[in-house]
Coordinates of C-alpha atoms in Angstrom, one line a residue:
X1 CA -14.4 57.8 -36.9
X2 CA -17.5 55.8 -38.0
X3 CA -15.1 53.6 -40.9
X4 CA -12.5 53.2 -38.0
X5 CA -14.8 51.7 -36.2
X6 CA -16.3 49.3 -38.8
X7 CA -12.8 48.2 -39.5
X8 CA -12.4 47.5 -35.7
X9 CA -15.2 45.6 -35.9
X10 CA -14.7 43.9 -39.4
X11 CA -10.8 43.2 -37.5
X12 CA -12.2 41.8 -34.6
X13 CA -15.0 39.3 -36.5
X14 CA -12.0 37.7 -38.4
X15 CA -9.7 37.2 -35.4
X16 CA -12.8 35.3 -33.4
X17 CA -13.6 33.6 -36.5
X18 CA -9.9 32.0 -37.4
X19 CA -10.0 29.1 -34.3
X20 CA -13.9 28.0 -35.6
X21 CA -12.0 28.3 -39.4
X22 CA -9.3 25.8 -38.3
X23 CA -11.2 23.8 -35.6
X24 CA -12.8 20.4 -37.2
X25 CA -16.9 19.8 -36.8
X26 CA -17.7 18.3 -33.8
X27 CA -20.4 16.3 -35.1
X28 CA -20.0 16.8 -39.5
X29 CA -19.6 13.5 -40.7
X30 CA -16.4 13.4 -43.0
X31 CA -16.6 11.7 -46.7
X32 CA -16.3 8.3 -45.8
X33 CA -17.5 6.5 -48.8
X34 CA -14.0 5.5 -50.4
X35 CA -13.4 4.0 -46.7
X36 CA -16.2 2.1 -46.2
X37 CA -19.4 0.0 -47.6
X38 CA -22.2 1.5 -48.6
X39 CA -24.5 -0.3 -46.0
X40 CA -22.2 1.1 -43.6
X41 CA -22.1 4.9 -43.9
X42 CA -26.1 4.7 -44.3
X43 CA -25.8 3.7 -40.6
X44 CA -23.1 6.4 -39.7
X45 CA -25.5 9.0 -41.6
X46 CA -28.5 7.6 -39.5
X47 CA -26.2 8.3 -36.7
X48 CA -25.4 11.3 -37.2
X49 CA -29.0 12.6 -37.8
X50 CA -29.8 11.0 -34.5
X51 CA -27.0 12.7 -32.9
X52 CA -28.4 16.5 -34.4
X53 CA -31.7 16.0 -33.6
X54 CA -31.0 14.8 -29.3
X55 CA -31.3 11.3 -28.9
X56 CA -27.1 10.5 -28.2
X57 CA -28.6 7.1 -27.3
X58 CA -29.9 6.0 -30.5
X59 CA -26.6 7.6 -32.4
X60 CA -24.5 5.4 -29.9
X61 CA -26.1 2.2 -30.7
X62 CA -25.7 3.4 -34.5
X63 CA -22.3 4.3 -34.0
X64 CA -21.4 0.7 -32.4
X65 CA -23.1 -1.3 -35.1
X66 CA -21.4 0.4 -38.0
X67 CA -18.0 -0.3 -35.7
X68 CA -19.4 -4.1 -35.9
X69 CA -20.2 -3.9 -39.4
X70 CA -16.9 -2.5 -40.4
X71 CA -14.1 -2.1 -37.8
X72 CA -11.8 -0.4 -39.6
X73 CA -9.7 3.1 -38.3
X74 CA -12.5 5.4 -40.0
X75 CA -15.3 3.9 -38.4
X76 CA -14.0 3.5 -34.7
X77 CA -12.3 7.2 -34.6
X78 CA -16.3 8.3 -35.4
X79 CA -17.4 5.8 -32.5
X80 CA -14.5 7.6 -30.4
X81 CA -15.9 10.8 -31.3
X82 CA -19.4 10.4 -30.8
X83 CA -19.0 8.8 -27.2
X84 CA -16.9 11.7 -26.1
X85 CA -19.4 14.1 -27.2
X86 CA -21.9 11.9 -25.0
X87 CA -19.4 12.2 -21.4
X88 CA -18.1 8.2 -21.8
X89 CA -14.6 9.3 -21.6
X90 CA -13.4 6.6 -20.7
X91 CA -14.7 4.5 -23.5
X92 CA -14.4 7.0 -25.8
X93 CA -10.4 7.6 -25.4
X94 CA -10.0 3.8 -25.3
X95 CA -11.6 3.7 -29.0
X96 CA -9.8 6.7 -30.2
X97 CA -6.5 5.7 -28.7
X98 CA -7.0 2.0 -31.0
X99 CA -8.7 3.9 -33.7
X100 CA -5.2 5.9 -34.3
X101 CA -2.9 3.0 -33.9
X102 CA -4.1 0.7 -36.1
X103 CA -4.1 2.3 -38.7
X104 CA -2.3 5.5 -40.7
X105 CA -3.8 8.6 -39.9
X106 CA -4.4 9.8 -42.7
X107 CA -7.4 6.8 -43.2
X108 CA -9.5 8.1 -40.5
X109 CA -10.3 11.2 -42.5
X110 CA -9.2 13.5 -39.5
X111 CA -6.4 15.4 -39.3
X112 CA -3.7 13.7 -36.6
X113 CA -3.5 17.3 -34.7
X114 CA -6.9 16.9 -34.2
X115 CA -7.6 13.4 -32.9
X116 CA -4.4 14.3 -30.6
X117 CA -5.5 16.9 -29.4
X118 CA -8.9 15.1 -28.5
X119 CA -7.5 12.3 -27.0
X120 CA -5.4 14.7 -24.9
X121 CA -7.7 16.3 -23.6
X122 CA -9.9 13.4 -22.4
X123 CA -7.1 12.2 -20.5
X124 CA -7.1 15.0 -18.4
X125 CA -10.3 13.6 -16.9
X126 CA -9.6 10.4 -16.5
X127 CA -7.1 8.1 -15.0
X128 CA -4.3 6.4 -17.3
X129 CA -2.4 3.5 -16.3
X130 CA 0.9 1.7 -17.8
X131 CA 0.7 -1.5 -17.4
X132 CA 4.0 -3.6 -17.9
X133 CA 4.4 -7.2 -17.4
X134 CA 8.0 -9.1 -18.0
X135 CA 6.7 -11.2 -20.2
X136 CA 5.6 -10.5 -24.3
X137 CA 2.0 -11.0 -25.4
X138 CA -0.1 -10.9 -21.6
X139 CA -3.4 -10.5 -22.0
X140 CA -4.6 -7.8 -19.5
X141 CA -7.9 -7.6 -17.7
X142 CA -8.8 -4.9 -16.2
X143 CA -12.1 -5.0 -13.8
X144 CA -13.3 -8.2 -15.4
X145 CA -14.6 -6.4 -19.1
X146 CA -11.7 -4.6 -20.8
X147 CA -8.9 -6.6 -22.3
X148 CA -5.6 -5.8 -23.7
X149 CA -3.2 -7.7 -25.5
X150 CA 0.7 -6.0 -25.9
X151 CA 4.3 -7.2 -26.3
X152 CA 5.6 -5.4 -22.8
X153 CA 3.8 -2.1 -21.7
X154 CA -0.2 -1.0 -22.4
X155 CA -1.6 2.4 -21.7
X156 CA -5.1 1.8 -20.5
X157 CA -7.5 3.9 -19.7
X158 CA -9.2 4.0 -16.6
X159 CA -12.3 5.8 -14.3
X160 CA -10.7 7.9 -11.8
X161 CA -10.5 7.9 -7.9
X162 CA -11.5 3.8 -8.1
X163 CA -9.9 0.7 -7.2
X164 CA -9.2 -1.3 -10.2
X165 CA -8.2 -4.5 -10.8
X166 CA -5.4 -6.0 -13.1
X167 CA -5.1 -9.4 -14.4
X168 CA -2.3 -10.8 -16.2
X169 CA -2.7 -14.0 -18.2
X170 CA -0.9 -15.9 -20.5
X171 CA -0.7 -19.7 -21.4
X172 CA 1.9 -21.4 -19.0
X173 CA 2.3 -18.6 -16.9
X174 CA 0.8 -18.1 -13.1
X175 CA -2.0 -15.1 -13.1
X176 CA -1.0 -12.4 -12.3
X177 CA -3.3 -9.6 -9.9
X178 CA -3.0 -6.3 -8.8
X179 CA -5.1 -2.9 -8.1
X180 CA -4.3 0.2 -8.4
X181 CA -5.7 3.5 -8.2
X182 CA -5.3 6.6 -10.2
X183 CA -6.7 10.4 -9.7
X184 CA -7.9 12.2 -13.1
X185 CA -5.1 13.7 -15.3
X186 CA -2.2 11.6 -13.8
X187 CA -0.5 8.8 -14.8
X188 CA 0.7 5.6 -12.7
X189 CA 3.1 2.9 -13.5
X190 CA 1.8 -0.8 -12.6
X191 CA 4.2 -4.0 -13.3
X192 CA 2.7 -7.4 -13.0
X193 CA 5.4 -10.3 -12.2
X194 CA 5.0 -13.7 -14.4
X195 CA 6.0 -17.1 -13.7
X196 CA 5.7 -20.2 -15.6
X197 CA 3.4 -22.7 -14.2
X198 CA 4.9 -26.0 -12.8
X199 CA 2.3 -28.7 -13.9
X200 CA 0.6 -30.6 -11.4
X201 CA -1.1 -34.2 -11.6
X202 CA -3.0 -35.2 -8.6
X203 CA -4.5 -39.1 -8.7
X204 CA -7.7 -39.3 -6.7
X205 CA -8.3 -42.8 -5.6
X206 CA -11.9 -43.8 -4.1
X207 CA -10.1 -46.3 -2.3
X208 CA -6.9 -47.0 -0.5
X209 CA -5.1 -49.5 -2.4
X210 CA -2.2 -51.4 -0.4
X211 CA 1.0 -52.9 -3.1
X212 CA 3.8 -55.3 -1.6
X213 CA 6.9 -53.8 -2.8
X214 CA 8.8 -56.5 -2.1
X215 CA 8.5 -59.9 -0.1
X216 CA 10.3 -62.2 2.8
X217 CA 12.9 -63.4 1.1
X218 CA 13.5 -67.4 1.7
X219 CA 14.9 -69.6 4.2
X220 CA 19.2 -69.0 4.3
X221 CA 21.1 -72.7 4.5
X222 CA 22.1 -73.1 8.3
X223 CA 25.6 -75.1 7.4
X224 CA 28.3 -72.3 6.9
X225 CA 27.1 -71.2 10.5
X226 CA 27.7 -74.8 11.5
X227 CA 31.0 -75.0 9.9
X228 CA 31.7 -72.1 11.7
X229 CA 31.1 -73.1 15.2
X230 CA 33.0 -76.1 14.3
X231 CA 35.8 -74.6 13.4
X232 CA 36.0 -72.3 15.8
X233 CA 36.1 -75.0 18.6
X234 CA 38.7 -77.4 16.9
X235 CA 41.0 -73.8 16.0
X236 CA 40.6 -74.0 20.5
X237 CA 41.2 -77.2 21.0
X238 CA 44.0 -77.5 18.2
X239 CA 45.8 -74.4 20.1
X240 CA 45.8 -76.1 23.2
X241 CA 46.9 -80.1 21.9
X242 CA 50.0 -77.8 20.4
X243 CA 50.8 -75.9 23.2
X244 CA 50.2 -79.3 25.4
X245 CA 53.0 -81.2 23.0
X246 CA 55.3 -78.2 23.1
X247 CA 55.4 -78.6 26.9
X248 CA 56.2 -82.4 27.0
X249 CA 58.8 -82.3 24.0
X250 CA 60.5 -79.6 25.9
X251 CA 60.2 -81.2 29.1
X252 CA 61.6 -84.9 27.5
X253 CA 64.7 -82.7 25.8
X254 CA 65.8 -81.6 29.4
X255 CA 65.3 -85.1 31.0
X256 CA 66.5 -86.7 27.6
X257 CA 63.4 -89.2 27.4
X258 CA 63.1 -90.2 23.7
X259 CA 60.0 -91.7 24.1
X260 CA 58.0 -88.3 25.4
X261 CA 59.6 -86.5 23.4
X262 CA 58.0 -88.3 20.3
X263 CA 54.9 -88.1 22.3
X264 CA 55.3 -84.5 22.7
X265 CA 56.1 -84.1 19.1
X266 CA 53.0 -85.8 17.6
X267 CA 50.7 -83.9 19.8
X268 CA 52.3 -80.7 17.9
X269 CA 51.9 -82.2 14.5
X270 CA 48.2 -83.0 15.8
X271 CA 47.3 -79.2 17.0
X272 CA 48.9 -77.4 14.3
X273 CA 47.0 -80.2 11.3
X274 CA 43.7 -79.2 13.6
X275 CA 44.4 -75.6 13.6
X276 CA 44.5 -76.0 10.0
X277 CA 41.9 -77.1 9.1
X278 CA 40.3 -75.4 12.0
X279 CA 41.4 -71.9 9.7
X280 CA 40.2 -73.1 6.2
X281 CA 36.7 -74.1 8.1
X282 CA 36.3 -70.4 9.0
X283 CA 37.5 -68.8 5.8
X284 CA 34.8 -71.2 3.7
X285 CA 32.0 -70.5 6.4
X286 CA 32.7 -66.8 6.3
X287 CA 32.6 -67.4 2.0
X288 CA 29.5 -68.7 2.2
X289 CA 28.0 -66.9 4.6
X290 CA 24.7 -64.9 2.7
X291 CA 23.9 -61.6 3.3
X292 CA 21.4 -60.4 5.9
X293 CA 17.8 -60.3 4.9
X294 CA 16.6 -56.7 3.0
X295 CA 13.8 -55.6 5.5
X296 CA 9.8 -56.1 4.4
X297 CA 8.7 -53.1 3.3
X298 CA 5.1 -52.4 2.6
X299 CA 4.1 -49.0 0.5
X300 CA 0.2 -48.2 0.6
X301 CA -1.1 -45.0 -1.3
X302 CA -3.3 -43.0 0.7
X303 CA -6.3 -40.9 -0.2
X304 CA -7.0 -37.7 1.5
X305 CA -9.7 -36.8 3.7
X306 CA -11.4 -34.7 1.9
X307 CA -10.1 -36.6 -1.9
X308 CA -8.1 -34.0 -3.6
X309 CA -4.7 -35.5 -2.6
X310 CA -2.3 -38.9 -2.3
X311 CA 0.3 -39.5 0.3
X312 CA 2.1 -42.3 1.4
X313 CA 2.5 -44.4 3.8
X314 CA 5.3 -47.3 4.9
X315 CA 6.1 -49.9 7.1
X316 CA 9.8 -51.7 7.7

């Protein structure tokens, strides 16, 4: 009976010890001597000692110092894990994801399964935004602090149940803004549409400046108009003389008066010649009559009252 109890107790202890054997130590620093410089390694060891002594603030400062001096996947991962242990889940998840993405996981000296599980656990307590843009290489700014540049989509971790402002910028495009709120453990899609900029240049003038773009034309000659008036009068007189001559000649033919016939024929000939000359005068007058002068146009740039715009006004 005692042997059975002892065997049962031994098996139970072995089973309970299996998860601890598979799990990696939380604070223990892996051997990074082959990945980081000696001075950076000493900073990481100092951070580990401070954490074991319960001085988490000092430990985080040391981890951040090491990260600034040697920004590689191994140091980034250790900083992320320390931030997660200290309760800074959002920044820890961001650093952990960055450390996973920038280099092959074996370089971190932590197993891929361990790091992935840590990120999954962190995402249960924070919000995840899947930010998409319609252009490549847009720079994303969350709450004015965190920036991320990604071709098409960025997975960004934020504090849950709070309103977050997301801004997308890229040179040559209008800045796009939006806000989003997401709960703990939730993922929300955010689409930012960006449009190309149309560059405009505004010229500010200190005072009004007037500029004439056309001047009054020179005086046109008056003789074509006089010739047309004279030709019109001559045309009327010639028609009258010609008609009168026709009537006189017709009556003379009926009466057999040769002298009257000669007078009527002369009047008809004179009227025809006058008619021809009058028509020629009208044609010449029309041909040499100049077109009407263009209107006088004055366009003046006019500065707006607030001196930020330029308008145009004109008189005709």
